[in-house]
Rosetta silent file (secondary structure, phi, psi, omega in degrees, C-alpha in Angstrom):
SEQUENCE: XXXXXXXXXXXXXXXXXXXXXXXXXXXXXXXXXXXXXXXXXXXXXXXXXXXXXXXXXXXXXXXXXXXXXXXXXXXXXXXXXXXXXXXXXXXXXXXXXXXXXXXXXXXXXXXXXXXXXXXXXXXXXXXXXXXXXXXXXXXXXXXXXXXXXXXXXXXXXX
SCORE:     score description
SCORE:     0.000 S_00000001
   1 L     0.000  133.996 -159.631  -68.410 -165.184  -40.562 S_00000001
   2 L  -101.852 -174.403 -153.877  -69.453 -169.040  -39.701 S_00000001
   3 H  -105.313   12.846  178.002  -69.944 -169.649  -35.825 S_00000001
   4 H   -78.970  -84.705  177.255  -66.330 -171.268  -35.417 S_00000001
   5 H   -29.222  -66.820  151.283  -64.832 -167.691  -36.629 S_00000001
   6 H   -24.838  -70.887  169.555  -67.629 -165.965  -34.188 S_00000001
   7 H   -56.827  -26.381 -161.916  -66.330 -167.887  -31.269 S_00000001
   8 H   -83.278  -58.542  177.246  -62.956 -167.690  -31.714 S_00000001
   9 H   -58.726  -41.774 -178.036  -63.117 -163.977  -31.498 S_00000001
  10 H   -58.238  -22.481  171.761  -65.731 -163.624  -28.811 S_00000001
  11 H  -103.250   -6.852  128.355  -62.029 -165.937  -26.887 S_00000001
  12 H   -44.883  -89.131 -175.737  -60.028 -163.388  -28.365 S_00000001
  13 H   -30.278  -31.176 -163.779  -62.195 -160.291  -26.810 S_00000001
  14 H   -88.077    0.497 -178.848  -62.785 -162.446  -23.554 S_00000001
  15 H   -98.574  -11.666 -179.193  -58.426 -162.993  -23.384 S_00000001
  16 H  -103.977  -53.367  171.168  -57.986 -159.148  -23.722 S_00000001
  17 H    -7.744  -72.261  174.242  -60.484 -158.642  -21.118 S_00000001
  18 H   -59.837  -54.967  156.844  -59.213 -160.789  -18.637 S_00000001
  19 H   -49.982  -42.319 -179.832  -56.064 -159.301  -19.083 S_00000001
  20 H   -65.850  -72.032 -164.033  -57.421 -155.663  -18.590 S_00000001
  21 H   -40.393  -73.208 -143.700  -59.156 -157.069  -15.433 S_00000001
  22 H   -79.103  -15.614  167.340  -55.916 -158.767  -13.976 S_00000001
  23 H   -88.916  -21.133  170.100  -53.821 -155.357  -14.817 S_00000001
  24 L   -94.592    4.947 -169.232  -56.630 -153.825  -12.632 S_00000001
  25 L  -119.014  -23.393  160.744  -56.832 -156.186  -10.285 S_00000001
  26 L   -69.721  -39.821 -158.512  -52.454 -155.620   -9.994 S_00000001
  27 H   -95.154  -30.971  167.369  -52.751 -152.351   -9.710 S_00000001
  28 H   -78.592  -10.155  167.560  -55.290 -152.767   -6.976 S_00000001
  29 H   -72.020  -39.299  150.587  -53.272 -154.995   -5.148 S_00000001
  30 H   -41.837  -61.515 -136.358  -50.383 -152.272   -5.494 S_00000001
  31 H  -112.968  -63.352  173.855  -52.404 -149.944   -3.953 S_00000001
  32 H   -39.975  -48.703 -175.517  -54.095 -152.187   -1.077 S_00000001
  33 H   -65.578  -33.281  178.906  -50.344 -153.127   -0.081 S_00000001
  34 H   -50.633  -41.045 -167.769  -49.643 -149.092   -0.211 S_00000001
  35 L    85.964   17.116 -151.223  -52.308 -148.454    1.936 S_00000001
  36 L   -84.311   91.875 -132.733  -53.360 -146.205   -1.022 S_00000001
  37 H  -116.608  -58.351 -167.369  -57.395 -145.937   -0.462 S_00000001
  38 H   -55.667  -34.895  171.122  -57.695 -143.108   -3.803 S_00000001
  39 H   -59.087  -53.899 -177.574  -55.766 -145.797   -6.127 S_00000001
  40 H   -53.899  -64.412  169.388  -58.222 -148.294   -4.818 S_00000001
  41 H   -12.640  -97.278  178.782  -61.097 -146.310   -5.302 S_00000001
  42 H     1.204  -66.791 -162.050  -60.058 -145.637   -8.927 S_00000001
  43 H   -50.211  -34.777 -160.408  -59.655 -149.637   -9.469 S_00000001
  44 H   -69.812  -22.524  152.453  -62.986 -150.096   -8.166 S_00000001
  45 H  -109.737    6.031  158.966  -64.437 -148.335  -10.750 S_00000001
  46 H   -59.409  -11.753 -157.023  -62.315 -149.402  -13.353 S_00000001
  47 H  -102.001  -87.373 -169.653  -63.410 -152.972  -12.337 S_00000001
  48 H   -38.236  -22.613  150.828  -67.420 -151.936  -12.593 S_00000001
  49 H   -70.518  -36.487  152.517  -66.876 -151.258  -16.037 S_00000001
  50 H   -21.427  -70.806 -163.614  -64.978 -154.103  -16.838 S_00000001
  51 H   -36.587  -43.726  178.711  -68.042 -156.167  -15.217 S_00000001
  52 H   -55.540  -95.011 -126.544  -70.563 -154.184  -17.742 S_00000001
  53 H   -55.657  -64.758 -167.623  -67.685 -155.378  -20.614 S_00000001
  54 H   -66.261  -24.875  163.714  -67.645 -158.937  -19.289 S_00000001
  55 H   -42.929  -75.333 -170.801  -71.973 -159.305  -19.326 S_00000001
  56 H   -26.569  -74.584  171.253  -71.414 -157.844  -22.710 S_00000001
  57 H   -58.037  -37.516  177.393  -68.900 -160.950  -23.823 S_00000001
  58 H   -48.764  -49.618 -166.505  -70.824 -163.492  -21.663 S_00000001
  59 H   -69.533  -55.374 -164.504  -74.259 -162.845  -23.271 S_00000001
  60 H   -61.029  -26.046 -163.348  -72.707 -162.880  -26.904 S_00000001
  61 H   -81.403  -30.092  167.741  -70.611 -166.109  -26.303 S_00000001
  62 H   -49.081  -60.701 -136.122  -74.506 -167.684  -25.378 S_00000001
  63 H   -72.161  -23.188 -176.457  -75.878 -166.476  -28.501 S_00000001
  64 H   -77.899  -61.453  152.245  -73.220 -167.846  -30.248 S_00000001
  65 H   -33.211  -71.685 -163.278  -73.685 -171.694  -28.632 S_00000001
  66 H   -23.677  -36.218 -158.640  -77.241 -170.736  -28.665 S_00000001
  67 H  -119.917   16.714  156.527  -76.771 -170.731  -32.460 S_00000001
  68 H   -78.547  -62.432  175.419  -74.178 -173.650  -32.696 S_00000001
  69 L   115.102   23.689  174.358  -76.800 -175.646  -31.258 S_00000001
  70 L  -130.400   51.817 -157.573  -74.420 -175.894  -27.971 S_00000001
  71 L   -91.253  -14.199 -177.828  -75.809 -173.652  -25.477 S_00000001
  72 L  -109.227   25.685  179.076  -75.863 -176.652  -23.057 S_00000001
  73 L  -108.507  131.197  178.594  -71.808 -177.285  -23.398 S_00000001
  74 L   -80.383 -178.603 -163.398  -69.050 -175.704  -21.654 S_00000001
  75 H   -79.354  -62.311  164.127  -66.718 -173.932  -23.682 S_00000001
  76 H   -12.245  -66.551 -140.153  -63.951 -177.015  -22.832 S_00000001
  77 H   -80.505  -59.548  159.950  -66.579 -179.258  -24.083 S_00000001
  78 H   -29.400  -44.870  172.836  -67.164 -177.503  -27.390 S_00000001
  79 H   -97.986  -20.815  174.667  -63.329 -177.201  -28.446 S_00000001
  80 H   -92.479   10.617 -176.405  -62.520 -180.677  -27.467 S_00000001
  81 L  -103.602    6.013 -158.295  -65.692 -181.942  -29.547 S_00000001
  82 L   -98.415  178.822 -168.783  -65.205 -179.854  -32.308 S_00000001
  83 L   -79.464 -151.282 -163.495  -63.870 -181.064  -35.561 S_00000001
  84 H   -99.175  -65.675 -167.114  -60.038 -181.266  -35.980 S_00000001
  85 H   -54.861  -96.114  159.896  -59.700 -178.325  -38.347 S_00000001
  86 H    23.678  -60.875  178.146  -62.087 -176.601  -36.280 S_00000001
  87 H   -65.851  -52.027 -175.046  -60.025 -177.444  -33.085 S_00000001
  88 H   -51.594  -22.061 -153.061  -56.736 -176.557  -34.758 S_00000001
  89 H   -89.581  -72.006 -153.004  -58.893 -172.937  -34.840 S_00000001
  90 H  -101.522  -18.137  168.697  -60.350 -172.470  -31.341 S_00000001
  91 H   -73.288  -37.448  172.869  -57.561 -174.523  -28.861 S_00000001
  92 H   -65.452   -1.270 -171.705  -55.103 -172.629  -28.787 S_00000001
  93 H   -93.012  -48.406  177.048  -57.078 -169.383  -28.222 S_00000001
  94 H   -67.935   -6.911  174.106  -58.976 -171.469  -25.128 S_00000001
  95 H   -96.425  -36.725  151.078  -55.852 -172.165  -23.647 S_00000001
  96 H   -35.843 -118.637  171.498  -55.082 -168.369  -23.529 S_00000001
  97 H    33.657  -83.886  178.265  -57.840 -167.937  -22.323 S_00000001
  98 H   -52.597  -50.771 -173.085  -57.795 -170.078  -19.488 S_00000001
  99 H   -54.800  -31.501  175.460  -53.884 -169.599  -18.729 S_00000001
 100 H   -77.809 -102.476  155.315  -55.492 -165.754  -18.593 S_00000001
 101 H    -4.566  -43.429  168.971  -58.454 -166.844  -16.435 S_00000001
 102 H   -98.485   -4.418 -169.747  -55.910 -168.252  -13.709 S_00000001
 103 H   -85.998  -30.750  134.831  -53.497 -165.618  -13.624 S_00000001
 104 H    -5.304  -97.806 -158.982  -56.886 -163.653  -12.502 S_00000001
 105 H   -57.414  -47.323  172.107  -58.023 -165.737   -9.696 S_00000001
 106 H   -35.106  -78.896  177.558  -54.033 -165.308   -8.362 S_00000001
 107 H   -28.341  -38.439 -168.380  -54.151 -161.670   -8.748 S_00000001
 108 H   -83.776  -44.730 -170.153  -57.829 -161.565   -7.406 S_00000001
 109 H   -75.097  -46.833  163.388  -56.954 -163.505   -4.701 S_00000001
 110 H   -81.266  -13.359  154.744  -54.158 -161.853   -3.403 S_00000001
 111 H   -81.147  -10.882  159.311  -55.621 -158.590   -3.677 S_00000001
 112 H   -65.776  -65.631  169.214  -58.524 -159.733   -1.702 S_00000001
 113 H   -26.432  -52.268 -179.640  -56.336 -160.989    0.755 S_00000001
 114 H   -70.522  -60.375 -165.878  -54.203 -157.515    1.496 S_00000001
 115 H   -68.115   -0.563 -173.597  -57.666 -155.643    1.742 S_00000001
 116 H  -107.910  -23.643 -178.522  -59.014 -158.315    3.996 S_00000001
 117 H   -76.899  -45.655 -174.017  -55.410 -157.928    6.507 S_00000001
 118 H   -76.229  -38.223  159.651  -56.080 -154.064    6.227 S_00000001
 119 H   -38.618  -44.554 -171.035  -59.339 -154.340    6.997 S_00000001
 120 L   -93.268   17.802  158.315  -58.695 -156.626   10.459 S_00000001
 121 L  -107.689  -33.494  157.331  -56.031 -154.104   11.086 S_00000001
 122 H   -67.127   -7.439 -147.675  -58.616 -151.015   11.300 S_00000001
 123 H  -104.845  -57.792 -175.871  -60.557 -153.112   12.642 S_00000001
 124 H   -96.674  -23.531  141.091  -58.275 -153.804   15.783 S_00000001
 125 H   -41.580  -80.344 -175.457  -56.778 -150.363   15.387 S_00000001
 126 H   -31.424  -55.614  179.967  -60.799 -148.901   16.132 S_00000001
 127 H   -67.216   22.809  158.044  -60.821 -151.525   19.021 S_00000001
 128 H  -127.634  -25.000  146.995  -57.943 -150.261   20.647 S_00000001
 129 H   -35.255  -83.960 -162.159  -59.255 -146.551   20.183 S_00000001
 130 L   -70.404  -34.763 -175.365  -62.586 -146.918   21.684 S_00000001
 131 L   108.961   -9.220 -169.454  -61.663 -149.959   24.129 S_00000001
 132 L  -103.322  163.499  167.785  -64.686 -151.615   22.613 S_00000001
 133 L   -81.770  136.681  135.396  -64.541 -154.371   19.371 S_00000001
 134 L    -3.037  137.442  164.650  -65.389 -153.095   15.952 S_00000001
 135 L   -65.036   25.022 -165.482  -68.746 -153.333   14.979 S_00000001
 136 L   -40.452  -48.687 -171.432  -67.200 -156.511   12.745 S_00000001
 137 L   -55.606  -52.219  158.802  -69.912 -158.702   14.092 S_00000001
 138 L   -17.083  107.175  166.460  -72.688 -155.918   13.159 S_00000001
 139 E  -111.463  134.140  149.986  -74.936 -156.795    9.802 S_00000001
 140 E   -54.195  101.447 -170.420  -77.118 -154.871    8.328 S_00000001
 141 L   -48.963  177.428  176.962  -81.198 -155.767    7.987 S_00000001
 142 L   -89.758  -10.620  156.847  -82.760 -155.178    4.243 S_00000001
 143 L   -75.166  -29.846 -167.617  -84.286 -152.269    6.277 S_00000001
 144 L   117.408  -67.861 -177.510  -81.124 -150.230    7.165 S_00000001
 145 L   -20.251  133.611  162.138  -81.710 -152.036   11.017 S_00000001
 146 E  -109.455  145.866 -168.197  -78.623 -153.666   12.710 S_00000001
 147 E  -118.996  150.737  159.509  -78.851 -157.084   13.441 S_00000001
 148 L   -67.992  144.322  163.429  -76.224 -159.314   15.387 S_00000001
 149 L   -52.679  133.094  179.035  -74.278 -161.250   13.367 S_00000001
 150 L   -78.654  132.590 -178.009  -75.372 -164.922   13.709 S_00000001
 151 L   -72.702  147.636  116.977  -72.608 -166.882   15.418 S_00000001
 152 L  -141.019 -125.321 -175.803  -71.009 -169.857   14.511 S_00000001
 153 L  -104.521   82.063  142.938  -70.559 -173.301   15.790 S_00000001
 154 L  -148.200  158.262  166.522  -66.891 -174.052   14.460 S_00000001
 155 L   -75.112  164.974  168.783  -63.710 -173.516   16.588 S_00000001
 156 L  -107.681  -10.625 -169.227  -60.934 -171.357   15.674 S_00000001
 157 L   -77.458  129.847 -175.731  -58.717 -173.588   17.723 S_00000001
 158 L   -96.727    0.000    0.000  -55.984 -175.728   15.556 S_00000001
């Protein structure tokens, strides 16, 4: 297998990935919107395996530049530099790829989002419990210690 054929697969494997992330990354969004904290769980460690899976693709698609002699190229740079046959080979697989790669960062993004609303709604739930705000502010030292959050200087004012 020459290192054209070798890449091309390693952007196969990293397009099934990305899907598998972004169906787990759906399903956690599903679940965040639900209020479903045992679905989430789940995702969260379906997603820590993924992460192992995605090292796994990262480090081989180096070794494969590495042995291309184009370890200092993005992957963009590589398929539009490559030869025509070569190109006819690896663009259309990199445009999965990418077209995979944003439908992600949506997915990612909006499931960040709903867990970030439910958060500032427990958050202001607790503070209307106790009478006091949430420890929101509250960071943790590399000891364990709690430290105030460091304030800062921008407004919230529009």
């Amino acid at each position: 297998m020459n290192h054209t054929e070798e890449l091309q697969k390693n952007l196969m494997d990293t397009c099934v990935f990305l899907k598998d992330i972004t169906a787990v990354e759906k399903e956690k969004l599903d679940a965040a919107l639900k209020n479903n904290v045992l679905i989430l769980e789940e995702c969260i460690k379906k997603e820590q395996a993924l992460v192992m899976r995605s090292r796994g693709l990262d480090q081989k698609r180096q070794n494969i530049q590495k042995a291309m002699g184009a370890e200092q190229l993005t992957l963009k740079q590589i398929v539009e530099g490559a030869t025509p046959e070569r190109k006819a080979i690896l663009l259309p697989i990199y445009q999965e790829m990418t077209a995979a790669l944003e439908e992600y960062r949506n997915v990612y993004e909006g499931a960040k989002t709903a867990i970030e609303v439910n958060l500032h709604r427990i958050s202001k739930g607790l503070e209307g419990l106790t009478g006091k705000p949430a420890e929101a502010d509250t960071v943790y030292s590399d000891h364990g210690e709690k430290v105030e959050k460091p304030r800062t200087f921008t407004s919230r004012r529009v």
